[in-house]
């Protein structure tokens, strides 16, 4: 089972080390971790995607809540979260297949970041599913390198606040 | 020797400012943290300069590990925060074991380390170690103070974090240039940490549910832990237990919270607890955990722990509730507040049948104390020490067989009178922790009971005890081996005593003499009572090396991961 954990933390040096360290120390499985500022400069939001059984996930949430810099933790089930992710993908581009690729790019809803002599860098943003399908859709071509941000999330319908931490 | 600091080169300090190092000392004095333990080094020279004739009592250990265990023993004995200072690099890394030890047992410590100057951090400079990164998993919180303006605020917040909620060690790493920078010392604002309020009242519904369960229970057991020591609730627990006829098991860290010898006392539960303790838990219909971790050495096989009981768990740390066991009645909150609320709710009823059953179990399955005219039995040694030291003494143990015999046979009736490394099981804890305890609780007799293995890990602190005339009584339960591991090898590894027998040990009594501490050795049971008298009558520190039966085992024993009544039947 997968769970999205949305964490508001004090924007202090080392806070990401504290969160990441906790997760590895207790041997939880992390799918992704993403951090960035919120509407308040003093507060950072960290989005963790972890997998494990219900009991493990409940422990993850409680152990994170215990960290001094953590202000609030929400464990969000996948179905009640707004999620988004961004990926940059560099694909090698044989000259003769350029139009084939460009068709695919528009079909998959991607945008072009840069074009080099024999490669092209694309961007896709949206749900994790959308990013996955874009990457799969590029399989006829050779992906040279790729970077994904990991999922960021907000709980649905509550303006990001007040979700039950132990749903 | 100069008493005044030499005039600094360079521009005079801005008016109304002091150095970072002076700010640390001012902070310690202002907060009443007048005893600190430490060891100087290059990166803390400015701090030690500020400490010089400052009014802070600095205890010079002989190793940073000794210093941090002293601060730990000081904190456990007094209930205040223990302070330890070490230099950068090796000084800081030598604190690691002691920090992990305090973290596991939730002991409030403030560790102050020097760091290389901010301009050198990250360049692998001389005596640089990333103690901030190293100490993340073994502290409650930690700081790397990069700017003098953040120094006092970090110290104040760190101290607050160390002693509120579930206590724990906090480390503040201060680069050398921050110690020498000038700052305006202002009282920091009231500390408010968003997202946490340890004084929050417990849920009324949860307390009411617990009260109802307690009223309905026919066979209640309180399982009390170190949280009860931190919360200072020994009297509340005594009243509640007597009012509801609950039997009370005390974890290793809680020994003394409930008086040993009380008709309702079950002593230590778990692996080396008396049979009656585990049998009572096994028969109970309600286990109420009070500030306790349900540690694996107590619970054993999770599926077979207290099979007929509902589990209630009161803890200030919500993450502890349900960590190992399924808990039907969770109550998150400060133990003092919860017990107060509980007393308001509860209509206690006597349970004479349970009281009688507990008495019967205790009578039928007592701890066995073997006797011998030939060789000193360690259990006997512990009982003798307990009688000789009296009820007000503080016993500090090291780790291993003697620790379990102390847990079994010392009679302790008050909290903070039995100090032991519980969660981490740190050999070498005993002597330095006892020194710290004696410096904190100066009116009480402190007795350190160590094995010959653990004693050799930190014995250099005899010099510290001697230097400050710390009147600690040191007893070595000397079996010439690493007894606990040897016992496991005997039981589970066909007596293949791999590296657990010391082929050589020093003469500890003579060794003590070299350190200026009077020492004696006892080899025969008949000489023991006289030697114990000598120990307590000798002024100041003294050491007794007692040869005990090397074949003796800690019994009863429930092997790791087994059920509550799977007592190991040792061949005799």
PDB file of C-alpha atoms in Angstrom, chain A:
ATOM      1  CA  UNK A   1       0.000   0.000   0.000  1.00  0.00           C
ATOM      2  CA  UNK A   2       1.167   3.477  -0.879  1.00  0.00           C
ATOM      3  CA  UNK A   3       0.569   6.585   1.123  1.00  0.00           C
ATOM      4  CA  UNK A   4       1.270  10.236   0.606  1.00  0.00           C
ATOM      5  CA  UNK A   5       2.505  12.031   3.668  1.00  0.00           C
ATOM      6  CA  UNK A   6       2.364  15.784   3.578  1.00  0.00           C
ATOM      7  CA  UNK A   7       4.564  17.445   6.198  1.00  0.00           C
ATOM      8  CA  UNK A   8       4.768  21.084   7.195  1.00  0.00           C
ATOM      9  CA  UNK A   9       8.106  21.883   8.837  1.00  0.00           C
ATOM     10  CA  UNK A  10       9.933  24.869  10.235  1.00  0.00           C
ATOM     11  CA  UNK A  11      12.262  26.061   7.522  1.00  0.00           C
ATOM     12  CA  UNK A  12      15.442  25.333   9.494  1.00  0.00           C
ATOM     13  CA  UNK A  13      18.808  24.130   8.223  1.00  0.00           C
ATOM     14  CA  UNK A  14      19.034  20.362   8.451  1.00  0.00           C
ATOM     15  CA  UNK A  15      15.306  19.755   8.607  1.00  0.00           C
ATOM     16  CA  UNK A  16      15.358  17.602   5.484  1.00  0.00           C
ATOM     17  CA  UNK A  17      18.194  15.528   7.012  1.00  0.00           C
ATOM     18  CA  UNK A  18      16.061  14.981  10.089  1.00  0.00           C
ATOM     19  CA  UNK A  19      13.083  13.771   8.064  1.00  0.00           C
ATOM     20  CA  UNK A  20      15.068  11.701   5.576  1.00  0.00           C
ATOM     21  CA  UNK A  21      17.243  10.263   8.351  1.00  0.00           C
ATOM     22  CA  UNK A  22      14.204   9.180  10.322  1.00  0.00           C
ATOM     23  CA  UNK A  23      12.726   7.417   7.356  1.00  0.00           C
ATOM     24  CA  UNK A  24      15.879   5.438   6.532  1.00  0.00           C
ATOM     25  CA  UNK A  25      16.711   4.757  10.178  1.00  0.00           C
ATOM     26  CA  UNK A  26      13.393   3.065  10.791  1.00  0.00           C
ATOM     27  CA  UNK A  27      13.711   1.196   7.510  1.00  0.00           C
ATOM     28  CA  UNK A  28      10.582   2.570   5.890  1.00  0.00           C
ATOM     29  CA  UNK A  29      10.340   2.337   2.120  1.00  0.00           C
ATOM     30  CA  UNK A  30      10.364   5.726   0.445  1.00  0.00           C
ATOM     31  CA  UNK A  31       9.169   6.070  -3.135  1.00  0.00           C
ATOM     32  CA  UNK A  32       9.865   9.765  -3.375  1.00  0.00           C
ATOM     33  CA  UNK A  33      10.580  12.854  -1.342  1.00  0.00           C
ATOM     34  CA  UNK A  34      10.022  16.433  -2.483  1.00  0.00           C
ATOM     35  CA  UNK A  35      10.481  19.682  -0.601  1.00  0.00           C
ATOM     36  CA  UNK A  36       9.695  23.282  -1.354  1.00  0.00           C
ATOM     37  CA  UNK A  37       8.487  26.546   0.154  1.00  0.00           C
ATOM     38  CA  UNK A  38       4.878  27.258   1.095  1.00  0.00           C
ATOM     39  CA  UNK A  39       2.888  30.492   1.204  1.00  0.00           C
ATOM     40  CA  UNK A  40       4.756  31.247   4.462  1.00  0.00           C
ATOM     41  CA  UNK A  41       8.514  31.684   3.970  1.00  0.00           C
ATOM     42  CA  UNK A  42       9.232  30.223   7.390  1.00  0.00           C
ATOM     43  CA  UNK A  43       7.449  27.002   6.539  1.00  0.00           C
ATOM     44  CA  UNK A  44       8.466  24.295   4.095  1.00  0.00           C
ATOM     45  CA  UNK A  45       6.253  21.510   2.809  1.00  0.00           C
ATOM     46  CA  UNK A  46       7.789  18.086   2.372  1.00  0.00           C
ATOM     47  CA  UNK A  47       5.869  15.471   0.437  1.00  0.00           C
ATOM     48  CA  UNK A  48       6.832  11.878   1.092  1.00  0.00           C
ATOM     49  CA  UNK A  49       5.469   8.900  -0.754  1.00  0.00           C
ATOM     50  CA  UNK A  50       6.008   5.743   1.282  1.00  0.00           C
ATOM     51  CA  UNK A  51       4.865   2.167   0.914  1.00  0.00           C
ATOM     52  CA  UNK A  52       4.164  -0.468   3.523  1.00  0.00           C
ATOM     53  CA  UNK A  53       1.289  -1.964   5.472  1.00  0.00           C
ATOM     54  CA  UNK A  54      -1.191   0.147   7.419  1.00  0.00           C
ATOM     55  CA  UNK A  55       0.578  -0.360  10.762  1.00  0.00           C
ATOM     56  CA  UNK A  56       3.940   0.690   9.335  1.00  0.00           C
ATOM     57  CA  UNK A  57       2.433   3.761   7.707  1.00  0.00           C
ATOM     58  CA  UNK A  58       0.774   4.826  10.936  1.00  0.00           C
ATOM     59  CA  UNK A  59       4.152   4.542  12.684  1.00  0.00           C
ATOM     60  CA  UNK A  60       5.796   6.634   9.945  1.00  0.00           C
ATOM     61  CA  UNK A  61       3.276   9.417  10.508  1.00  0.00           C
ATOM     62  CA  UNK A  62       3.664   9.308  14.302  1.00  0.00           C
ATOM     63  CA  UNK A  63       7.447   9.208  14.241  1.00  0.00           C
ATOM     64  CA  UNK A  64       7.526  12.155  11.834  1.00  0.00           C
ATOM     65  CA  UNK A  65       5.080  14.086  14.017  1.00  0.00           C
ATOM     66  CA  UNK A  66       7.580  13.612  16.858  1.00  0.00           C
ATOM     67  CA  UNK A  67      10.362  15.523  15.102  1.00  0.00           C
ATOM     68  CA  UNK A  68      10.827  18.893  16.729  1.00  0.00           C
ATOM     69  CA  UNK A  69      10.721  20.872  13.471  1.00  0.00           C
ATOM     70  CA  UNK A  70       7.520  19.250  12.280  1.00  0.00           C
ATOM     71  CA  UNK A  71       4.474  21.455  12.644  1.00  0.00           C
ATOM     72  CA  UNK A  72       1.865  19.220  11.070  1.00  0.00           C
ATOM     73  CA  UNK A  73       1.670  15.855   9.355  1.00  0.00           C
ATOM     74  CA  UNK A  74      -1.134  14.649   7.134  1.00  0.00           C
ATOM     75  CA  UNK A  75      -1.289  11.109   5.908  1.00  0.00           C
ATOM     76  CA  UNK A  76      -3.317  11.404   2.724  1.00  0.00           C
ATOM     77  CA  UNK A  77      -4.806   8.399   0.957  1.00  0.00           C
ATOM     78  CA  UNK A  78      -4.069   8.530  -2.760  1.00  0.00           C
ATOM     79  CA  UNK A  79      -7.711   8.948  -3.775  1.00  0.00           C
ATOM     80  CA  UNK A  80      -8.245  12.070  -1.679  1.00  0.00           C
ATOM     81  CA  UNK A  81      -5.142  13.944  -2.749  1.00  0.00           C
ATOM     82  CA  UNK A  82      -4.368  16.465  -5.429  1.00  0.00           C
ATOM     83  CA  UNK A  83      -1.010  15.400  -6.699  1.00  0.00           C
ATOM     84  CA  UNK A  84       1.433  16.581  -9.274  1.00  0.00           C
ATOM     85  CA  UNK A  85       4.870  15.758 -10.564  1.00  0.00           C
ATOM     86  CA  UNK A  86       7.250  17.067 -13.182  1.00  0.00           C
ATOM     87  CA  UNK A  87       9.800  15.229 -15.282  1.00  0.00           C
ATOM     88  CA  UNK A  88      12.557  16.318 -17.636  1.00  0.00           C
ATOM     89  CA  UNK A  89      13.485  13.712 -20.233  1.00  0.00           C
ATOM     90  CA  UNK A  90      16.313  13.852 -22.750  1.00  0.00           C
ATOM     91  CA  UNK A  91      15.743  11.601 -25.765  1.00  0.00           C
ATOM     92  CA  UNK A  92      18.207  10.905 -28.550  1.00  0.00           C
ATOM     93  CA  UNK A  93      16.838  12.153 -31.817  1.00  0.00           C
ATOM     94  CA  UNK A  94      17.749  10.466 -35.085  1.00  0.00           C
ATOM     95  CA  UNK A  95      17.215  13.095 -37.824  1.00  0.00           C
ATOM     96  CA  UNK A  96      14.906  10.837 -39.873  1.00  0.00           C
ATOM     97  CA  UNK A  97      12.498  10.246 -36.941  1.00  0.00           C
ATOM     98  CA  UNK A  98      12.037  13.868 -35.959  1.00  0.00           C
ATOM     99  CA  UNK A  99       8.425  14.199 -37.121  1.00  0.00           C
ATOM    100  CA  UNK A 100       7.487  10.863 -35.548  1.00  0.00           C
ATOM    101  CA  UNK A 101       8.795  12.121 -32.216  1.00  0.00           C
ATOM    102  CA  UNK A 102       7.120  15.516 -32.499  1.00  0.00           C
ATOM    103  CA  UNK A 103       3.770  13.792 -33.037  1.00  0.00           C
ATOM    104  CA  UNK A 104       4.326  11.719 -29.938  1.00  0.00           C
ATOM    105  CA  UNK A 105       5.271  14.814 -27.941  1.00  0.00           C
ATOM    106  CA  UNK A 106       2.014  16.577 -28.682  1.00  0.00           C
ATOM    107  CA  UNK A 107       0.018  13.369 -28.224  1.00  0.00           C
ATOM    108  CA  UNK A 108       1.529  12.855 -24.765  1.00  0.00           C
ATOM    109  CA  UNK A 109       1.005  16.484 -23.796  1.00  0.00           C
ATOM    110  CA  UNK A 110       4.685  17.228 -23.382  1.00  0.00           C
ATOM    111  CA  UNK A 111       6.545  20.437 -24.066  1.00  0.00           C
ATOM    112  CA  UNK A 112       9.956  20.917 -25.609  1.00  0.00           C
ATOM    113  CA  UNK A 113      12.618  22.479 -23.398  1.00  0.00           C
ATOM    114  CA  UNK A 114      15.639  22.429 -25.737  1.00  0.00           C
ATOM    115  CA  UNK A 115      16.685  20.868 -28.989  1.00  0.00           C
ATOM    116  CA  UNK A 116      20.327  19.880 -29.554  1.00  0.00           C
ATOM    117  CA  UNK A 117      21.938  18.445 -32.645  1.00  0.00           C
ATOM    118  CA  UNK A 118      21.079  14.844 -31.931  1.00  0.00           C
ATOM    119  CA  UNK A 119      18.887  15.029 -28.871  1.00  0.00           C
ATOM    120  CA  UNK A 120      15.813  16.747 -27.482  1.00  0.00           C
ATOM    121  CA  UNK A 121      14.804  17.531 -23.902  1.00  0.00           C
ATOM    122  CA  UNK A 122      11.116  17.295 -23.044  1.00  0.00           C
ATOM    123  CA  UNK A 123       9.072  18.273 -20.061  1.00  0.00           C
ATOM    124  CA  UNK A 124       5.924  16.659 -18.744  1.00  0.00           C
ATOM    125  CA  UNK A 125       3.921  17.730 -15.747  1.00  0.00           C
ATOM    126  CA  UNK A 126       0.754  16.387 -14.149  1.00  0.00           C
ATOM    127  CA  UNK A 127      -0.345  13.365 -12.184  1.00  0.00           C
ATOM    128  CA  UNK A 128       2.151  10.583 -11.591  1.00  0.00           C
ATOM    129  CA  UNK A 129       0.101   8.504 -14.001  1.00  0.00           C
ATOM    130  CA  UNK A 130       0.449  11.064 -16.725  1.00  0.00           C
ATOM    131  CA  UNK A 131       4.207  11.277 -16.207  1.00  0.00           C
ATOM    132  CA  UNK A 132       4.444   7.478 -16.249  1.00  0.00           C
ATOM    133  CA  UNK A 133       2.478   7.199 -19.479  1.00  0.00           C
ATOM    134  CA  UNK A 134       4.580   9.879 -21.153  1.00  0.00           C
ATOM    135  CA  UNK A 135       7.734   8.000 -20.232  1.00  0.00           C
ATOM    136  CA  UNK A 136       6.248   4.724 -21.470  1.00  0.00           C
ATOM    137  CA  UNK A 137       5.078   6.438 -24.649  1.00  0.00           C
ATOM    138  CA  UNK A 138       8.655   7.436 -25.419  1.00  0.00           C
ATOM    139  CA  UNK A 139       9.792   3.792 -25.415  1.00  0.00           C
ATOM    140  CA  UNK A 140      10.294   3.649 -29.223  1.00  0.00           C
ATOM    141  CA  UNK A 141      13.111   6.169 -28.623  1.00  0.00           C
ATOM    142  CA  UNK A 142      16.227   6.009 -26.478  1.00  0.00           C
ATOM    143  CA  UNK A 143      15.936   7.942 -23.234  1.00  0.00           C
ATOM    144  CA  UNK A 144      19.403   9.327 -22.483  1.00  0.00           C
ATOM    145  CA  UNK A 145      18.653  10.872 -19.114  1.00  0.00           C
ATOM    146  CA  UNK A 146      15.708  11.714 -16.946  1.00  0.00           C
ATOM    147  CA  UNK A 147      14.918  13.636 -13.773  1.00  0.00           C
ATOM    148  CA  UNK A 148      11.630  13.431 -11.836  1.00  0.00           C
ATOM    149  CA  UNK A 149      10.693  15.771  -9.012  1.00  0.00           C
ATOM    150  CA  UNK A 150       8.771  13.193  -7.025  1.00  0.00           C
ATOM    151  CA  UNK A 151       5.180  13.755  -6.076  1.00  0.00           C
ATOM    152  CA  UNK A 152       3.925  16.901  -4.403  1.00  0.00           C
ATOM    153  CA  UNK A 153       0.457  16.795  -2.902  1.00  0.00           C
ATOM    154  CA  UNK A 154      -2.293  18.645  -1.077  1.00  0.00           C
ATOM    155  CA  UNK A 155      -5.348  17.063   0.507  1.00  0.00           C
ATOM    156  CA  UNK A 156      -8.467  17.438  -1.645  1.00  0.00           C
ATOM    157  CA  UNK A 157     -11.239  19.848  -0.839  1.00  0.00           C
ATOM    158  CA  UNK A 158     -10.018  21.205   2.512  1.00  0.00           C
ATOM    159  CA  UNK A 159      -7.707  23.912   1.280  1.00  0.00           C
ATOM    160  CA  UNK A 160      -4.890  21.734   2.454  1.00  0.00           C
ATOM    161  CA  UNK A 161      -5.861  21.907   6.095  1.00  0.00           C
ATOM    162  CA  UNK A 162      -7.551  19.798   8.701  1.00  0.00           C
ATOM    163  CA  UNK A 163      -7.254  16.343   7.207  1.00  0.00           C
ATOM    164  CA  UNK A 164      -7.243  13.515   9.742  1.00  0.00           C
ATOM    165  CA  UNK A 165      -3.605  12.550  10.307  1.00  0.00           C
ATOM    166  CA  UNK A 166      -4.577   8.906  10.874  1.00  0.00           C
ATOM    167  CA  UNK A 167      -7.249   8.153   8.263  1.00  0.00           C
TER     168      UNK A 167
END
